[in-house]
PDB file of C-alpha atoms in Angstrom:
ATOM      1  CA  MET A 166       0.000   0.000   0.000  1.00 82.00           C
ATOM      2  CA  ARG A 167       1.281   3.469  -0.929  1.00 78.00           C
ATOM      3  CA  SER A 168       1.988   6.036   1.752  1.00 74.00           C
ATOM      4  CA  PRO A 169      -0.566   8.850   1.879  1.00 63.00           C
ATOM      5  CA  GLU A 170       0.321  11.974  -0.082  1.00 60.00           C
ATOM      6  CA  PHE A 171      -2.169  14.251   1.713  1.00 56.00           C
ATOM      7  CA  GLU A 172      -3.093  15.945  -1.566  1.00 56.00           C
ATOM      8  CA  GLY A 173      -6.694  14.756  -1.904  1.00 54.00           C
ATOM      9  CA  PHE A 174      -8.354  17.673  -0.168  1.00 63.00           C
ATOM     10  CA  LYS A 175      -6.114  20.552  -1.195  1.00 72.00           C
ATOM     11  CA  ILE A 176      -7.685  23.364  -3.125  1.00 78.00           C
ATOM     12  CA  LYS A 177      -7.802  22.789  -6.865  1.00 84.00           C
ATOM     13  CA  LEU A 178      -7.135  26.009  -8.737  1.00 87.00           C
ATOM     14  CA  PRO A 179      -9.480  26.859 -11.599  1.00 93.00           C
ATOM     15  CA  VAL A 180      -8.802  26.703 -15.290  1.00 96.00           C
ATOM     16  CA  SER A 181      -9.743  29.913 -17.072  1.00 96.00           C
ATOM     17  CA  GLU A 182     -13.233  28.660 -17.998  1.00 97.00           C
ATOM     18  CA  GLU A 183     -14.036  27.812 -14.348  1.00 97.00           C
ATOM     19  CA  PHE A 184     -12.878  31.255 -13.273  1.00 97.00           C
ATOM     20  CA  LYS A 185     -14.994  32.931 -15.966  1.00 97.00           C
ATOM     21  CA  ASN A 186     -18.037  30.838 -15.024  1.00 97.00           C
ATOM     22  CA  ASN A 187     -17.674  31.815 -11.368  1.00 98.00           C
ATOM     23  CA  ASN A 188     -17.472  35.482 -12.326  1.00 97.00           C
ATOM     24  CA  ASP A 189     -20.417  35.320 -14.738  1.00 97.00           C
ATOM     25  CA  GLU A 190     -22.557  33.387 -12.278  1.00 98.00           C
ATOM     26  CA  PHE A 191     -21.788  35.792  -9.426  1.00 98.00           C
ATOM     27  CA  TRP A 192     -22.945  38.774 -11.466  1.00 98.00           C
ATOM     28  CA  PHE A 193     -26.033  36.904 -12.730  1.00 97.00           C
ATOM     29  CA  GLU A 194     -27.062  36.134  -9.149  1.00 98.00           C
ATOM     30  CA  ILE A 195     -26.351  39.669  -7.922  1.00 97.00           C
ATOM     31  CA  TYR A 196     -28.425  41.136 -10.752  1.00 96.00           C
ATOM     32  CA  ASN A 197     -31.349  38.887  -9.834  1.00 96.00           C
ATOM     33  CA  ALA A 198     -30.943  39.592  -6.121  1.00 96.00           C
ATOM     34  CA  ALA A 199     -31.143  43.327  -6.865  1.00 94.00           C
ATOM     35  CA  LYS A 200     -34.204  42.827  -9.058  1.00 93.00           C
ATOM     36  CA  TYR A 201     -36.029  40.913  -6.314  1.00 95.00           C
ATOM     37  CA  LEU A 202     -34.924  43.407  -3.708  1.00 93.00           C
ATOM     38  CA  TYR A 203     -36.328  46.241  -5.808  1.00 92.00           C
ATOM     39  CA  ARG A 204     -39.629  44.354  -5.997  1.00 93.00           C
ATOM     40  CA  ASN A 205     -39.561  43.879  -2.226  1.00 93.00           C
ATOM     41  CA  ASP A 206     -39.451  40.117  -2.660  1.00 95.00           C
ATOM     42  CA  LEU A 207     -37.002  39.728   0.196  1.00 96.00           C
ATOM     43  CA  TRP A 208     -36.970  35.924   0.360  1.00 96.00           C
ATOM     44  CA  ALA A 209     -36.130  35.561  -3.338  1.00 97.00           C
ATOM     45  CA  ALA A 210     -33.524  38.325  -3.021  1.00 96.00           C
ATOM     46  CA  ARG A 211     -31.912  36.523  -0.083  1.00 96.00           C
ATOM     47  CA  PHE A 212     -31.959  33.232  -1.986  1.00 96.00           C
ATOM     48  CA  ARG A 213     -30.068  34.798  -4.918  1.00 97.00           C
ATOM     49  CA  ASP A 214     -27.745  36.602  -2.506  1.00 97.00           C
ATOM     50  CA  ASN A 215     -26.862  33.269  -0.912  1.00 96.00           C
ATOM     51  CA  THR A 216     -25.952  31.781  -4.284  1.00 97.00           C
ATOM     52  CA  ALA A 217     -23.730  34.804  -4.974  1.00 98.00           C
ATOM     53  CA  LYS A 218     -22.042  34.191  -1.617  1.00 98.00           C
ATOM     54  CA  GLU A 219     -21.283  30.626  -2.707  1.00 97.00           C
ATOM     55  CA  LYS A 220     -19.395  32.115  -5.663  1.00 98.00           C
ATOM     56  CA  LEU A 221     -17.582  34.477  -3.303  1.00 98.00           C
ATOM     57  CA  LEU A 222     -16.564  31.553  -1.079  1.00 96.00           C
ATOM     58  CA  GLN A 223     -15.102  29.719  -4.080  1.00 95.00           C
ATOM     59  CA  MET A 224     -13.213  32.855  -5.121  1.00 96.00           C
ATOM     60  CA  LEU A 225     -11.876  33.359  -1.575  1.00 95.00           C
ATOM     61  CA  GLU A 226     -10.694  29.747  -1.497  1.00 93.00           C
ATOM     62  CA  TRP A 227      -8.919  30.102  -4.852  1.00 94.00           C
ATOM     63  CA  ASN A 228      -7.374  33.375  -3.737  1.00 92.00           C
ATOM     64  CA  HIS A 229      -6.084  31.947  -0.476  1.00 91.00           C
ATOM     65  CA  GLY A 230      -4.935  28.787  -2.234  1.00 87.00           C
ATOM     66  CA  LEU A 231      -2.817  30.899  -4.572  1.00 90.00           C
ATOM     67  CA  LYS A 232      -1.396  33.046  -1.793  1.00 87.00           C
ATOM     68  CA  SER A 233      -0.525  29.992   0.307  1.00 81.00           C
ATOM     69  CA  LYS A 234       1.018  28.159  -2.681  1.00 76.00           C
ATOM     70  CA  GLY A 235      -1.747  25.541  -2.635  1.00 68.00           C
ATOM     71  CA  ASN A 236      -1.508  24.959   1.086  1.00 70.00           C
ATOM     72  CA  LEU A 237      -5.227  25.127   1.787  1.00 70.00           C
ATOM     73  CA  SER A 238      -7.582  22.287   2.470  1.00 74.00           C
ATOM     74  CA  PRO A 239     -10.954  24.015   2.861  1.00 76.00           C
ATOM     75  CA  LYS A 240     -13.863  22.335   4.548  1.00 76.00           C
ATOM     76  CA  ASN A 241     -17.332  22.272   3.019  1.00 78.00           C
ATOM     77  CA  PHE A 242     -19.562  25.344   3.153  1.00 81.00           C
ATOM     78  CA  GLY A 243     -16.847  27.612   4.574  1.00 78.00           C
ATOM     79  CA  LYS A 244     -16.580  25.717   7.856  1.00 84.00           C
ATOM     80  CA  ASP A 245     -13.649  27.065   9.903  1.00 81.00           C
ATOM     81  CA  MET A 246     -13.191  29.803   7.322  1.00 87.00           C
ATOM     82  CA  ASN A 247     -12.321  32.247  10.065  1.00 85.00           C
ATOM     83  CA  ILE A 248      -9.128  30.247  10.681  1.00 84.00           C
ATOM     84  CA  TRP A 249      -7.620  30.614   7.207  1.00 85.00           C
ATOM     85  CA  LEU A 250      -9.206  33.830   5.942  1.00 87.00           C
ATOM     86  CA  ASP A 251      -7.210  37.026   6.407  1.00 87.00           C
ATOM     87  CA  GLU A 252      -8.545  39.164   9.298  1.00 91.00           C
ATOM     88  CA  ASN A 253      -9.268  42.125   7.024  1.00 93.00           C
ATOM     89  CA  LEU A 254     -11.228  39.950   4.605  1.00 92.00           C
ATOM     90  CA  TRP A 255     -13.098  38.429   7.544  1.00 92.00           C
ATOM     91  CA  SER A 256     -14.090  41.936   8.660  1.00 94.00           C
ATOM     92  CA  ASP A 257     -15.175  42.784   5.103  1.00 95.00           C
ATOM     93  CA  LEU A 258     -17.190  39.561   4.971  1.00 94.00           C
ATOM     94  CA  ASP A 259     -19.050  40.519   8.131  1.00 94.00           C
ATOM     95  CA  LEU A 260     -20.478  43.518   6.261  1.00 95.00           C
ATOM     96  CA  CYS A 261     -21.959  41.249   3.568  1.00 96.00           C
ATOM     97  CA  PHE A 262     -24.769  40.027   5.812  1.00 95.00           C
ATOM     98  CA  GLY A 263     -27.775  42.137   6.667  1.00 91.00           C
ATOM     99  CA  LYS A 264     -31.200  41.984   8.233  1.00 93.00           C
ATOM    100  CA  LEU A 265     -34.180  40.920   6.180  1.00 92.00           C
ATOM    101  CA  ASN A 266     -35.248  44.393   5.094  1.00 92.00           C
ATOM    102  CA  LYS A 267     -34.608  46.363   1.938  1.00 91.00           C
ATOM    103  CA  GLN A 268     -32.133  48.945   3.215  1.00 90.00           C
ATOM    104  CA  ASP A 269     -29.968  46.484   5.119  1.00 93.00           C
ATOM    105  CA  SER A 270     -30.082  43.980   2.276  1.00 93.00           C
ATOM    106  CA  LEU A 271     -28.997  46.600  -0.264  1.00 91.00           C
ATOM    107  CA  SER A 272     -26.121  47.733   1.942  1.00 92.00           C
ATOM    108  CA  ALA A 273     -24.991  44.135   2.450  1.00 95.00           C
ATOM    109  CA  MET A 274     -25.248  43.504  -1.304  1.00 94.00           C
ATOM    110  CA  LYS A 275     -23.033  46.492  -2.077  1.00 93.00           C
ATOM    111  CA  ASN A 276     -20.463  45.224   0.445  1.00 96.00           C
ATOM    112  CA  LEU A 277     -20.643  41.752  -1.094  1.00 97.00           C
ATOM    113  CA  ILE A 278     -19.964  43.230  -4.525  1.00 97.00           C
ATOM    114  CA  LYS A 279     -17.013  45.212  -3.193  1.00 97.00           C
ATOM    115  CA  LEU A 280     -15.456  42.146  -1.532  1.00 98.00           C
ATOM    116  CA  TYR A 281     -16.067  39.883  -4.532  1.00 98.00           C
ATOM    117  CA  ARG A 282     -14.616  42.447  -6.940  1.00 98.00           C
ATOM    118  CA  LYS A 283     -11.476  42.946  -4.830  1.00 97.00           C
ATOM    119  CA  THR A 284     -10.917  39.206  -4.427  1.00 97.00           C
ATOM    120  CA  ALA A 285     -11.728  38.272  -8.021  1.00 98.00           C
ATOM    121  CA  ILE A 286      -9.490  40.957  -9.522  1.00 98.00           C
ATOM    122  CA  GLN A 287      -6.590  39.862  -7.334  1.00 97.00           C
ATOM    123  CA  THR A 288      -7.230  36.188  -8.097  1.00 97.00           C
ATOM    124  CA  ALA A 289      -7.396  36.899 -11.837  1.00 98.00           C
ATOM    125  CA  GLU A 290      -4.065  38.718 -11.645  1.00 97.00           C
ATOM    126  CA  LEU A 291      -2.440  35.873  -9.706  1.00 95.00           C
ATOM    127  CA  LEU A 292      -3.730  33.326 -12.234  1.00 96.00           C
ATOM    128  CA  GLY A 293      -3.012  35.458 -15.289  1.00 97.00           C
ATOM    129  CA  TYR A 294      -6.704  35.423 -16.245  1.00 97.00           C
ATOM    130  CA  GLU A 295      -8.983  38.210 -17.369  1.00 96.00           C
ATOM    131  CA  TYR A 296     -11.465  39.628 -14.872  1.00 97.00           C
ATOM    132  CA  GLY A 297     -14.970  40.267 -16.258  1.00 94.00           C
ATOM    133  CA  GLN A 298     -14.723  44.033 -15.930  1.00 96.00           C
ATOM    134  CA  LYS A 299     -17.453  44.842 -18.445  1.00 96.00           C
ATOM    135  CA  VAL A 300     -20.139  42.714 -16.763  1.00 95.00           C
ATOM    136  CA  ASP A 301     -19.052  44.143 -13.392  1.00 96.00           C
ATOM    137  CA  GLU A 302     -19.464  47.700 -14.688  1.00 96.00           C
ATOM    138  CA  ASN A 303     -22.841  47.043 -16.315  1.00 94.00           C
ATOM    139  CA  ILE A 304     -24.433  45.304 -13.332  1.00 93.00           C
ATOM    140  CA  SER A 305     -22.894  47.792 -10.872  1.00 93.00           C
ATOM    141  CA  ILE A 306     -24.460  50.697 -12.761  1.00 91.00           C
ATOM    142  CA  ILE A 307     -27.889  49.079 -12.456  1.00 87.00           C
ATOM    143  CA  ILE A 308     -27.462  48.419  -8.740  1.00 86.00           C
ATOM    144  CA  ASN A 309     -26.051  51.862  -7.978  1.00 83.00           C
ATOM    145  CA  GLU A 310     -29.014  53.478  -9.726  1.00 82.00           C
ATOM    146  CA  LEU A 311     -31.481  51.318  -7.817  1.00 75.00           C
ATOM    147  CA  ASP A 312     -33.805  53.569  -5.892  1.00 65.00           C
ATOM    148  CA  ILE A 313     -34.896  51.178  -3.186  1.00 61.00           C
ATOM    149  CA  ASN A 314     -37.478  53.566  -1.810  1.00 58.00           C
ATOM    150  CA  SER A 315     -39.397  54.010  -5.055  1.00 57.00           C
ATOM    151  CA  SER A 316     -40.234  50.323  -5.546  1.00 55.00           C
ATOM    152  CA  ALA A 317     -43.181  48.374  -4.185  1.00 51.00           C
ATOM    153  CA  LYS A 318     -43.311  48.365  -0.393  1.00 50.00           C
TER     154      LYS A 318
END
């Protein structure tokens, strides 16, 4: 029997298509979360927000995996994330969760976008991949122009 290599659970870095899919899917979910938030459909908005956070978690894992030269063995669903995630990123992450109301949800969404953007741009640079700047700009314009108070209450 071979000796264990302890490589089975280490983070697998993405190929360019996986990175692009993560980026595209994040912005798709954020767009839909904003749309539901505007309509005051808070449950649907939170559901989409959660899916966007899954994309953020994957990006944070890739980012940390690159910075630690592959020395990361993340647990499912971000368990023990506070152990390996940089303190500043952990503080930023705290701002990505809000109460179930429109104003708090919009603020948390904007913080989520900010953290994802920062992490994804850095990860793209480390991997030598292109960040989806155009989709970021287009969706961000829509969200920044969102007048939360003028929609259905």
